[in-house]
Amino acid sequence: MAWQAIDRSRPAVPEGAPPVLSEAVKEKIRAFFDRYPTRQAALLPALRIAQEAAGCVSLEVMKEVAELLGLAPSQVMDTASFYTHFWPHARGRKVIVLCRSLSCELMGGRAVADAVRRELGIDEHETTPDGQYSFMTEECLGACEHGPCMLINERLHSRVSAQQVPAILQDPDNDRLDIAPSSLYDPPDDRGRTDQASAGGTENR
Ligand code: FES
């Protein structure tokens, strides 16, 4: 996320605006407080939960997370703007993350990125008009020997060629996972239920 220029003559978040995060979402964040020595240490899971609920980490979301954790909004912005996975504006339903590190680059990653841009008509950190896809590049995705690598949401596509890109993007199941998602960010009370659901063969995407 790029640095944002803020007009100090006007409040960044309108006074009296309705809250973005529901009480249920705030309660989910509060459930993490006991896991950490300080509230600030719970900031990353709080941001992740907030982004899942609100679709992005807007200024309004940053302010509400700051209030919840007893932090200054600037502390929340510092953290949210450091990590590329927190989006300050709305994302598409599927986020394409292309690896831009050396192994993937040597195996043709740049041509794959050009093909994605061409197929979707968007550049990095942009979203297609239908809200289906957003696109970004990222440093190593941890699968260097399978490059070029591309994530669609949490599904890894490996050894992707530029010629394969149109077919991959047209596949409605291109983000489908055949394994259960991590329960790391589930509140303690929900983890058991998630694990049971996974053990029972719940299909996850
Ligand atoms: S260099 Fe691309 S996954 Fe590591």
JSON list of C-alpha atoms and ligand atoms in Angstrom, two decimals:
[
{"chain": "A", "resi": 1, "resn": "MET", "atom": "CA", "xyz": [0.00, 0.00, 0.00]},
{"chain": "A", "resi": 2, "resn": "ALA", "atom": "CA", "xyz": [1.42, 3.39, -0.94]},
{"chain": "A", "resi": 3, "resn": "TRP", "atom": "CA", "xyz": [1.67, 6.24, 1.53]},
{"chain": "A", "resi": 4, "resn": "GLN", "atom": "CA", "xyz": [-1.50, 8.23, 1.65]},
{"chain": "A", "resi": 5, "resn": "ALA", "atom": "CA", "xyz": [-1.56, 12.03, 1.59]},
{"chain": "A", "resi": 6, "resn": "ILE", "atom": "CA", "xyz": [-4.13, 13.23, 4.12]},
{"chain": "A", "resi": 7, "resn": "ASP", "atom": "CA", "xyz": [-5.85, 16.60, 3.94]},
{"chain": "A", "resi": 8, "resn": "ARG", "atom": "CA", "xyz": [-5.47, 17.80, 7.54]},
{"chain": "A", "resi": 9, "resn": "SER", "atom": "CA", "xyz": [-8.07, 20.52, 7.08]},
{"chain": "A", "resi": 10, "resn": "ARG", "atom": "CA", "xyz": [-10.82, 17.90, 7.10]},
{"chain": "A", "resi": 11, "resn": "PRO", "atom": "CA", "xyz": [-11.33, 14.90, 9.36]},
{"chain": "A", "resi": 12, "resn": "ALA", "atom": "CA", "xyz": [-10.04, 11.72, 7.66]},
{"chain": "A", "resi": 13, "resn": "VAL", "atom": "CA", "xyz": [-13.11, 9.89, 8.94]},
{"chain": "A", "resi": 14, "resn": "PRO", "atom": "CA", "xyz": [-16.40, 11.87, 8.97]},
{"chain": "A", "resi": 15, "resn": "GLU", "atom": "CA", "xyz": [-17.67, 12.63, 12.46]},
{"chain": "A", "resi": 16, "resn": "GLY", "atom": "CA", "xyz": [-20.75, 10.59, 13.40]},
{"chain": "A", "resi": 17, "resn": "ALA", "atom": "CA", "xyz": [-20.34, 8.10, 10.57]},
{"chain": "A", "resi": 18, "resn": "PRO", "atom": "CA", "xyz": [-21.95, 4.70, 11.32]},
{"chain": "A", "resi": 19, "resn": "PRO", "atom": "CA", "xyz": [-19.47, 2.02, 12.42]},
{"chain": "A", "resi": 20, "resn": "VAL", "atom": "CA", "xyz": [-18.05, -0.27, 9.74]},
{"chain": "A", "resi": 21, "resn": "LEU", "atom": "CA", "xyz": [-17.25, -3.19, 12.03]},
{"chain": "A", "resi": 22, "resn": "SER", "atom": "CA", "xyz": [-20.18, -4.99, 13.64]},
{"chain": "A", "resi": 23, "resn": "GLU", "atom": "CA", "xyz": [-20.23, -5.85, 17.32]},
{"chain": "A", "resi": 24, "resn": "ALA", "atom": "CA", "xyz": [-19.77, -9.53, 16.36]},
{"chain": "A", "resi": 25, "resn": "VAL", "atom": "CA", "xyz": [-16.58, -8.71, 14.46]},
{"chain": "A", "resi": 26, "resn": "LYS", "atom": "CA", "xyz": [-15.29, -6.62, 17.37]},
{"chain": "A", "resi": 27, "resn": "GLU", "atom": "CA", "xyz": [-16.03, -9.50, 19.72]},
{"chain": "A", "resi": 28, "resn": "LYS", "atom": "CA", "xyz": [-14.07, -11.84, 17.44]},
{"chain": "A", "resi": 29, "resn": "ILE", "atom": "CA", "xyz": [-11.11, -9.47, 17.69]},
{"chain": "A", "resi": 30, "resn": "ARG", "atom": "CA", "xyz": [-11.47, -9.13, 21.48]},
{"chain": "A", "resi": 31, "resn": "ALA", "atom": "CA", "xyz": [-11.22, -12.92, 21.74]},
{"chain": "A", "resi": 32, "resn": "PHE", "atom": "CA", "xyz": [-7.55, -12.56, 20.74]},
{"chain": "A", "resi": 33, "resn": "PHE", "atom": "CA", "xyz": [-6.60, -10.20, 23.52]},
{"chain": "A", "resi": 34, "resn": "ASP", "atom": "CA", "xyz": [-5.78, -12.96, 26.01]},
{"chain": "A", "resi": 35, "resn": "ARG", "atom": "CA", "xyz": [-3.35, -14.60, 23.61]},
{"chain": "A", "resi": 36, "resn": "TYR", "atom": "CA", "xyz": [-0.95, -11.66, 23.60]},
{"chain": "A", "resi": 37, "resn": "PRO", "atom": "CA", "xyz": [0.96, -9.73, 26.26]},
{"chain": "A", "resi": 38, "resn": "THR", "atom": "CA", "xyz": [-0.28, -6.37, 24.91]},
{"chain": "A", "resi": 39, "resn": "ARG", "atom": "CA", "xyz": [-3.22, -5.15, 22.85]},
{"chain": "A", "resi": 40, "resn": "GLN", "atom": "CA", "xyz": [-0.80, -3.86, 20.23]},
{"chain": "A", "resi": 41, "resn": "ALA", "atom": "CA", "xyz": [0.51, -7.38, 19.74]},
{"chain": "A", "resi": 42, "resn": "ALA", "atom": "CA", "xyz": [-3.00, -8.40, 18.63]},
{"chain": "A", "resi": 43, "resn": "LEU", "atom": "CA", "xyz": [-2.99, -5.84, 15.83]},
{"chain": "A", "resi": 44, "resn": "LEU", "atom": "CA", "xyz": [-2.20, -8.22, 12.94]},
{"chain": "A", "resi": 45, "resn": "PRO", "atom": "CA", "xyz": [-5.00, -10.70, 13.66]},
{"chain": "A", "resi": 46, "resn": "ALA", "atom": "CA", "xyz": [-7.29, -7.73, 14.32]},
{"chain": "A", "resi": 47, "resn": "LEU", "atom": "CA", "xyz": [-6.50, -6.25, 10.91]},
{"chain": "A", "resi": 48, "resn": "ARG", "atom": "CA", "xyz": [-6.93, -9.59, 9.18]},
{"chain": "A", "resi": 49, "resn": "ILE", "atom": "CA", "xyz": [-10.33, -10.16, 10.80]},
{"chain": "A", "resi": 50, "resn": "ALA", "atom": "CA", "xyz": [-11.39, -6.58, 10.06]},
{"chain": "A", "resi": 51, "resn": "GLN", "atom": "CA", "xyz": [-10.37, -6.89, 6.40]},
{"chain": "A", "resi": 52, "resn": "GLU", "atom": "CA", "xyz": [-12.25, -10.16, 6.00]},
{"chain": "A", "resi": 53, "resn": "ALA", "atom": "CA", "xyz": [-15.37, -8.52, 7.44]},
{"chain": "A", "resi": 54, "resn": "ALA", "atom": "CA", "xyz": [-15.17, -5.11, 5.76]},
{"chain": "A", "resi": 55, "resn": "GLY", "atom": "CA", "xyz": [-13.47, -6.12, 2.50]},
{"chain": "A", "resi": 56, "resn": "CYS", "atom": "CA", "xyz": [-10.54, -3.78, 3.05]},
{"chain": "A", "resi": 57, "resn": "VAL", "atom": "CA", "xyz": [-8.71, -1.79, 5.71]},
{"chain": "A", "resi": 58, "resn": "SER", "atom": "CA", "xyz": [-10.07, 1.68, 5.01]},
{"chain": "A", "resi": 59, "resn": "LEU", "atom": "CA", "xyz": [-9.34, 4.72, 7.18]},
{"chain": "A", "resi": 60, "resn": "GLU", "atom": "CA", "xyz": [-12.65, 4.08, 8.95]},
{"chain": "A", "resi": 61, "resn": "VAL", "atom": "CA", "xyz": [-11.61, 0.50, 9.70]},
{"chain": "A", "resi": 62, "resn": "MET", "atom": "CA", "xyz": [-8.18, 1.65, 10.94]},
{"chain": "A", "resi": 63, "resn": "LYS", "atom": "CA", "xyz": [-9.84, 4.12, 13.30]},
{"chain": "A", "resi": 64, "resn": "GLU", "atom": "CA", "xyz": [-12.22, 1.52, 14.71]},
{"chain": "A", "resi": 65, "resn": "VAL", "atom": "CA", "xyz": [-9.43, -1.02, 15.18]},
{"chain": "A", "resi": 66, "resn": "ALA", "atom": "CA", "xyz": [-7.34, 1.65, 16.91]},
{"chain": "A", "resi": 67, "resn": "GLU", "atom": "CA", "xyz": [-10.19, 2.41, 19.33]},
{"chain": "A", "resi": 68, "resn": "LEU", "atom": "CA", "xyz": [-10.70, -1.27, 20.03]},
{"chain": "A", "resi": 69, "resn": "LEU", "atom": "CA", "xyz": [-7.03, -1.88, 20.79]},
{"chain": "A", "resi": 70, "resn": "GLY", "atom": "CA", "xyz": [-6.41, 1.42, 22.59]},
{"chain": "A", "resi": 71, "resn": "LEU", "atom": "CA", "xyz": [-3.86, 2.54, 19.99]},
{"chain": "A", "resi": 72, "resn": "ALA", "atom": "CA", "xyz": [-3.36, 5.75, 18.04]},
{"chain": "A", "resi": 73, "resn": "PRO", "atom": "CA", "xyz": [-4.82, 5.52, 14.51]},
{"chain": "A", "resi": 74, "resn": "SER", "atom": "CA", "xyz": [-1.35, 6.34, 13.18]},
{"chain": "A", "resi": 75, "resn": "GLN", "atom": "CA", "xyz": [0.02, 3.17, 14.80]},
{"chain": "A", "resi": 76, "resn": "VAL", "atom": "CA", "xyz": [-2.60, 1.12, 13.01]},
{"chain": "A", "resi": 77, "resn": "MET", "atom": "CA", "xyz": [-1.87, 2.86, 9.71]},
{"chain": "A", "resi": 78, "resn": "ASP", "atom": "CA", "xyz": [1.86, 2.26, 10.16]},
{"chain": "A", "resi": 79, "resn": "THR", "atom": "CA", "xyz": [1.25, -1.47, 10.40]},
{"chain": "A", "resi": 80, "resn": "ALA", "atom": "CA", "xyz": [-1.50, -1.72, 7.78]},
{"chain": "A", "resi": 81, "resn": "SER", "atom": "CA", "xyz": [0.55, 0.23, 5.23]},
{"chain": "A", "resi": 82, "resn": "PHE", "atom": "CA", "xyz": [3.65, -1.94, 5.82]},
{"chain": "A", "resi": 83, "resn": "TYR", "atom": "CA", "xyz": [2.01, -5.19, 4.72]},
{"chain": "A", "resi": 84, "resn": "THR", "atom": "CA", "xyz": [0.89, -5.49, 1.11]},
{"chain": "A", "resi": 85, "resn": "HIS", "atom": "CA", "xyz": [-1.86, -7.92, 2.02]},
{"chain": "A", "resi": 86, "resn": "PHE", "atom": "CA", "xyz": [-3.89, -5.21, 3.70]},
{"chain": "A", "resi": 87, "resn": "TRP", "atom": "CA", "xyz": [-5.85, -3.28, 1.12]},
{"chain": "A", "resi": 88, "resn": "PRO", "atom": "CA", "xyz": [-6.87, 0.35, 1.79]},
{"chain": "A", "resi": 89, "resn": "HIS", "atom": "CA", "xyz": [-9.57, 0.15, -0.88]},
{"chain": "A", "resi": 90, "resn": "ALA", "atom": "CA", "xyz": [-12.03, -2.51, -2.02]},
{"chain": "A", "resi": 91, "resn": "ARG", "atom": "CA", "xyz": [-10.60, -5.73, -3.46]},
{"chain": "A", "resi": 92, "resn": "GLY", "atom": "CA", "xyz": [-12.06, -8.03, -6.06]},
{"chain": "A", "resi": 93, "resn": "ARG", "atom": "CA", "xyz": [-13.68, -11.32, -5.04]},
{"chain": "A", "resi": 94, "resn": "LYS", "atom": "CA", "xyz": [-10.46, -13.05, -6.10]},
{"chain": "A", "resi": 95, "resn": "VAL", "atom": "CA", "xyz": [-7.01, -11.57, -5.56]},
{"chain": "A", "resi": 96, "resn": "ILE", "atom": "CA", "xyz": [-4.28, -12.70, -7.97]},
{"chain": "A", "resi": 97, "resn": "VAL", "atom": "CA", "xyz": [-0.80, -12.51, -6.46]},
{"chain": "A", "resi": 98, "resn": "LEU", "atom": "CA", "xyz": [2.10, -13.09, -8.84]},
{"chain": "A", "resi": 99, "resn": "CYS", "atom": "CA", "xyz": [5.61, -13.78, -7.60]},
{"chain": "A", "resi": 100, "resn": "ARG", "atom": "CA", "xyz": [8.13, -11.19, -8.75]},
{"chain": "A", "resi": 101, "resn": "SER", "atom": "CA", "xyz": [11.26, -12.71, -7.18]},
{"chain": "A", "resi": 102, "resn": "LEU", "atom": "CA", "xyz": [14.29, -14.12, -8.96]},
{"chain": "A", "resi": 103, "resn": "SER", "atom": "CA", "xyz": [13.42, -17.78, -9.58]},
{"chain": "A", "resi": 104, "resn": "CYS", "atom": "CA", "xyz": [10.01, -16.99, -11.00]},
{"chain": "A", "resi": 105, "resn": "GLU", "atom": "CA", "xyz": [11.39, -14.05, -12.94]},
{"chain": "A", "resi": 106, "resn": "LEU", "atom": "CA", "xyz": [14.00, -16.30, -14.60]},
{"chain": "A", "resi": 107, "resn": "MET", "atom": "CA", "xyz": [11.30, -18.83, -15.51]},
{"chain": "A", "resi": 108, "resn": "GLY", "atom": "CA", "xyz": [9.13, -16.25, -17.29]},
{"chain": "A", "resi": 109, "resn": "GLY", "atom": "CA", "xyz": [7.20, -14.54, -14.51]},
{"chain": "A", "resi": 110, "resn": "ARG", "atom": "CA", "xyz": [7.25, -11.19, -16.26]},
{"chain": "A", "resi": 111, "resn": "ALA", "atom": "CA", "xyz": [5.47, -12.62, -19.32]},
{"chain": "A", "resi": 112, "resn": "VAL", "atom": "CA", "xyz": [2.85, -14.16, -17.01]},
{"chain": "A", "resi": 113, "resn": "ALA", "atom": "CA", "xyz": [2.30, -10.77, -15.35]},
{"chain": "A", "resi": 114, "resn": "ASP", "atom": "CA", "xyz": [1.92, -9.11, -18.76]},
{"chain": "A", "resi": 115, "resn": "ALA", "atom": "CA", "xyz": [-0.61, -11.78, -19.75]},
{"chain": "A", "resi": 116, "resn": "VAL", "atom": "CA", "xyz": [-2.65, -11.16, -16.58]},
{"chain": "A", "resi": 117, "resn": "ARG", "atom": "CA", "xyz": [-2.61, -7.41, -17.20]},
{"chain": "A", "resi": 118, "resn": "ARG", "atom": "CA", "xyz": [-3.66, -7.97, -20.81]},
{"chain": "A", "resi": 119, "resn": "GLU", "atom": "CA", "xyz": [-6.45, -10.44, -19.99]},
{"chain": "A", "resi": 120, "resn": "LEU", "atom": "CA", "xyz": [-7.94, -8.41, -17.14]},
{"chain": "A", "resi": 121, "resn": "GLY", "atom": "CA", "xyz": [-7.19, -4.91, -18.41]},
{"chain": "A", "resi": 122, "resn": "ILE", "atom": "CA", "xyz": [-5.94, -3.82, -15.00]},
{"chain": "A", "resi": 123, "resn": "ASP", "atom": "CA", "xyz": [-2.60, -3.02, -13.41]},
{"chain": "A", "resi": 124, "resn": "GLU", "atom": "CA", "xyz": [-1.28, -3.74, -9.94]},
{"chain": "A", "resi": 125, "resn": "HIS", "atom": "CA", "xyz": [-3.59, -2.98, -7.03]},
{"chain": "A", "resi": 126, "resn": "GLU", "atom": "CA", "xyz": [-6.47, -2.40, -9.39]},
{"chain": "A", "resi": 127, "resn": "THR", "atom": "CA", "xyz": [-9.78, -4.27, -9.61]},
{"chain": "A", "resi": 128, "resn": "THR", "atom": "CA", "xyz": [-11.77, -5.30, -12.68]},
{"chain": "A", "resi": 129, "resn": "PRO", "atom": "CA", "xyz": [-14.99, -3.29, -13.21]},
{"chain": "A", "resi": 130, "resn": "ASP", "atom": "CA", "xyz": [-17.09, -6.38, -12.39]},
{"chain": "A", "resi": 131, "resn": "GLY", "atom": "CA", "xyz": [-15.35, -6.72, -9.01]},
{"chain": "A", "resi": 132, "resn": "GLN", "atom": "CA", "xyz": [-14.20, -10.24, -9.84]},
{"chain": "A", "resi": 133, "resn": "TYR", "atom": "CA", "xyz": [-10.40, -9.85, -9.80]},
{"chain": "A", "resi": 134, "resn": "SER", "atom": "CA", "xyz": [-7.74, -7.71, -8.22]},
{"chain": "A", "resi": 135, "resn": "PHE", "atom": "CA", "xyz": [-4.08, -8.07, -9.11]},
{"chain": "A", "resi": 136, "resn": "MET", "atom": "CA", "xyz": [-0.80, -7.55, -7.31]},
{"chain": "A", "resi": 137, "resn": "THR", "atom": "CA", "xyz": [2.78, -8.82, -7.35]},
{"chain": "A", "resi": 138, "resn": "GLU", "atom": "CA", "xyz": [4.65, -10.01, -4.30]},
{"chain": "A", "resi": 139, "resn": "GLU", "atom": "CA", "xyz": [8.08, -11.20, -3.30]},
{"chain": "A", "resi": 140, "resn": "CYS", "atom": "CA", "xyz": [8.75, -14.93, -3.05]},
{"chain": "A", "resi": 141, "resn": "LEU", "atom": "CA", "xyz": [5.66, -17.09, -2.49]},
{"chain": "A", "resi": 142, "resn": "GLY", "atom": "CA", "xyz": [7.77, -19.91, -1.06]},
{"chain": "A", "resi": 143, "resn": "ALA", "atom": "CA", "xyz": [7.51, -22.31, -4.00]},
{"chain": "A", "resi": 144, "resn": "CYS", "atom": "CA", "xyz": [10.59, -21.21, -5.98]},
{"chain": "A", "resi": 145, "resn": "GLU", "atom": "CA", "xyz": [11.24, -24.60, -7.57]},
{"chain": "A", "resi": 146, "resn": "HIS", "atom": "CA", "xyz": [7.78, -24.49, -9.18]},
{"chain": "A", "resi": 147, "resn": "GLY", "atom": "CA", "xyz": [8.01, -21.05, -10.75]},
{"chain": "A", "resi": 148, "resn": "PRO", "atom": "CA", "xyz": [6.50, -19.00, -12.20]},
{"chain": "A", "resi": 149, "resn": "CYS", "atom": "CA", "xyz": [4.06, -19.05, -9.27]},
{"chain": "A", "resi": 150, "resn": "MET", "atom": "CA", "xyz": [0.69, -17.40, -8.92]},
{"chain": "A", "resi": 151, "resn": "LEU", "atom": "CA", "xyz": [-1.77, -17.37, -6.06]},
{"chain": "A", "resi": 152, "resn": "ILE", "atom": "CA", "xyz": [-5.49, -16.91, -6.64]},
{"chain": "A", "resi": 153, "resn": "ASN", "atom": "CA", "xyz": [-6.77, -16.19, -3.19]},
{"chain": "A", "resi": 154, "resn": "GLU", "atom": "CA", "xyz": [-5.04, -18.98, -1.25]},
{"chain": "A", "resi": 155, "resn": "ARG", "atom": "CA", "xyz": [-4.66, -21.49, -4.09]},
{"chain": "A", "resi": 156, "resn": "LEU", "atom": "CA", "xyz": [-1.18, -21.82, -5.59]},
{"chain": "A", "resi": 157, "resn": "HIS", "atom": "CA", "xyz": [-0.80, -22.21, -9.36]},
{"chain": "A", "resi": 158, "resn": "SER", "atom": "CA", "xyz": [2.71, -23.37, -10.25]},
{"chain": "A", "resi": 159, "resn": "ARG", "atom": "CA", "xyz": [4.76, -23.46, -13.46]},
{"chain": "A", "resi": 160, "resn": "VAL", "atom": "CA", "xyz": [2.31, -21.04, -15.04]},
{"chain": "A", "resi": 161, "resn": "SER", "atom": "CA", "xyz": [2.98, -19.94, -18.60]},
{"chain": "A", "resi": 162, "resn": "ALA", "atom": "CA", "xyz": [1.66, -16.82, -20.28]},
{"chain": "A", "resi": 163, "resn": "GLN", "atom": "CA", "xyz": [-0.29, -19.05, -22.68]},
{"chain": "A", "resi": 164, "resn": "GLN", "atom": "CA", "xyz": [-2.12, -20.73, -19.78]},
{"chain": "A", "resi": 165, "resn": "VAL", "atom": "CA", "xyz": [-3.29, -17.48, -18.21]},
{"chain": "A", "resi": 166, "resn": "PRO", "atom": "CA", "xyz": [-6.59, -17.07, -20.17]},
{"chain": "A", "resi": 167, "resn": "ALA", "atom": "CA", "xyz": [-7.72, -20.62, -19.32]},
{"chain": "A", "resi": 168, "resn": "ILE", "atom": "CA", "xyz": [-6.75, -20.24, -15.66]},
{"chain": "A", "resi": 169, "resn": "LEU", "atom": "CA", "xyz": [-8.69, -16.98, -15.37]},
{"chain": "A", "resi": 170, "resn": "GLN", "atom": "CA", "xyz": [-11.76, -18.50, -17.03]},
{"chain": "A", "resi": 171, "resn": "ASP", "atom": "CA", "xyz": [-11.85, -21.44, -14.63]},
{"chain": "A", "resi": 172, "resn": "PRO", "atom": "CA", "xyz": [-14.50, -20.68, -11.97]},
{"chain": "A", "resi": 173, "resn": "ASP", "atom": "CA", "xyz": [-12.72, -23.03, -9.57]},
{"chain": "A", "resi": 174, "resn": "ASN", "atom": "CA", "xyz": [-9.31, -21.43, -9.94]},
{"chain": "A", "resi": 175, "resn": "ASP", "atom": "CA", "xyz": [-9.29, -20.43, -6.26]},
{"chain": "A", "resi": 176, "resn": "ARG", "atom": "CA", "xyz": [-10.70, -23.69, -4.95]},
{"chain": "A", "resi": 177, "resn": "LEU", "atom": "CA", "xyz": [-8.77, -25.34, -2.13]},
{"chain": "A", "resi": 178, "resn": "ASP", "atom": "CA", "xyz": [-9.00, -29.05, -1.48]},
{"chain": "A", "resi": 179, "resn": "ILE", "atom": "CA", "xyz": [-7.72, -28.64, 2.07]},
{"chain": "A", "resi": 180, "resn": "ALA", "atom": "CA", "xyz": [-9.32, -26.98, 5.05]},
{"chain": "A", "resi": 181, "resn": "PRO", "atom": "CA", "xyz": [-8.34, -23.36, 5.60]},
{"chain": "A", "resi": 182, "resn": "SER", "atom": "CA", "xyz": [-6.19, -22.49, 8.58]},
{"chain": "A", "resi": 183, "resn": "SER", "atom": "CA", "xyz": [-8.08, -21.94, 11.82]},
{"chain": "A", "resi": 184, "resn": "LEU", "atom": "CA", "xyz": [-5.27, -19.72, 13.13]},
{"chain": "A", "resi": 185, "resn": "TYR", "atom": "CA", "xyz": [-7.44, -16.61, 13.09]},
{"chain": "A", "resi": 186, "resn": "ASP", "atom": "CA", "xyz": [-10.56, -18.22, 14.47]},
{"chain": "A", "resi": 187, "resn": "PRO", "atom": "CA", "xyz": [-11.37, -17.21, 18.04]},
{"chain": "A", "resi": 188, "resn": "PRO", "atom": "CA", "xyz": [-10.49, -19.90, 20.61]},
{"chain": "A", "resi": 189, "resn": "ASP", "atom": "CA", "xyz": [-14.15, -20.94, 21.01]},
{"chain": "A", "resi": 190, "resn": "ASP", "atom": "CA", "xyz": [-14.58, -21.49, 17.28]},
{"chain": "A", "resi": 191, "resn": "ARG", "atom": "CA", "xyz": [-11.42, -23.49, 16.69]},
{"chain": "A", "resi": 192, "resn": "GLY", "atom": "CA", "xyz": [-12.85, -26.74, 17.94]},
{"chain": "A", "resi": 193, "resn": "ARG", "atom": "CA", "xyz": [-15.91, -26.33, 15.77]},
{"chain": "A", "resi": 194, "resn": "THR", "atom": "CA", "xyz": [-13.77, -25.53, 12.73]},
{"chain": "A", "resi": 195, "resn": "ASP", "atom": "CA", "xyz": [-11.56, -28.53, 13.29]},
{"chain": "A", "resi": 196, "resn": "GLN", "atom": "CA", "xyz": [-14.61, -30.79, 13.68]},
{"chain": "A", "resi": 197, "resn": "ALA", "atom": "CA", "xyz": [-16.14, -29.40, 10.50]},
{"chain": "A", "resi": 198, "resn": "SER", "atom": "CA", "xyz": [-12.89, -29.99, 8.64]},
{"chain": "A", "resi": 199, "resn": "ALA", "atom": "CA", "xyz": [-12.63, -33.53, 9.96]},
{"chain": "A", "resi": 200, "resn": "GLY", "atom": "CA", "xyz": [-16.17, -34.12, 8.66]},
{"chain": "A", "resi": 201, "resn": "GLY", "atom": "CA", "xyz": [-15.08, -33.27, 5.12]},
{"chain": "A", "resi": 202, "resn": "THR", "atom": "CA", "xyz": [-16.38, -29.72, 4.86]},
{"chain": "A", "resi": 203, "resn": "GLU", "atom": "CA", "xyz": [-15.57, -28.35, 1.43]},
{"chain": "A", "resi": 204, "resn": "ASN", "atom": "CA", "xyz": [-13.71, -25.10, 1.51]},
{"chain": "A", "resi": 205, "resn": "ARG", "atom": "CA", "xyz": [-12.82, -22.58, -1.12]},
{"chain": "B", "resi": 1, "resn": "FES", "atom": "S1", "xyz": [10.92, -16.93, -6.36]},
{"chain": "B", "resi": 1, "resn": "FES", "atom": "FE1", "xyz": [8.84, -17.21, -6.93]},
{"chain": "B", "resi": 1, "resn": "FES", "atom": "S2", "xyz": [8.07, -18.49, -5.36]},
{"chain": "B", "resi": 1, "resn": "FES", "atom": "FE2", "xyz": [10.10, -18.06, -4.72]}
]
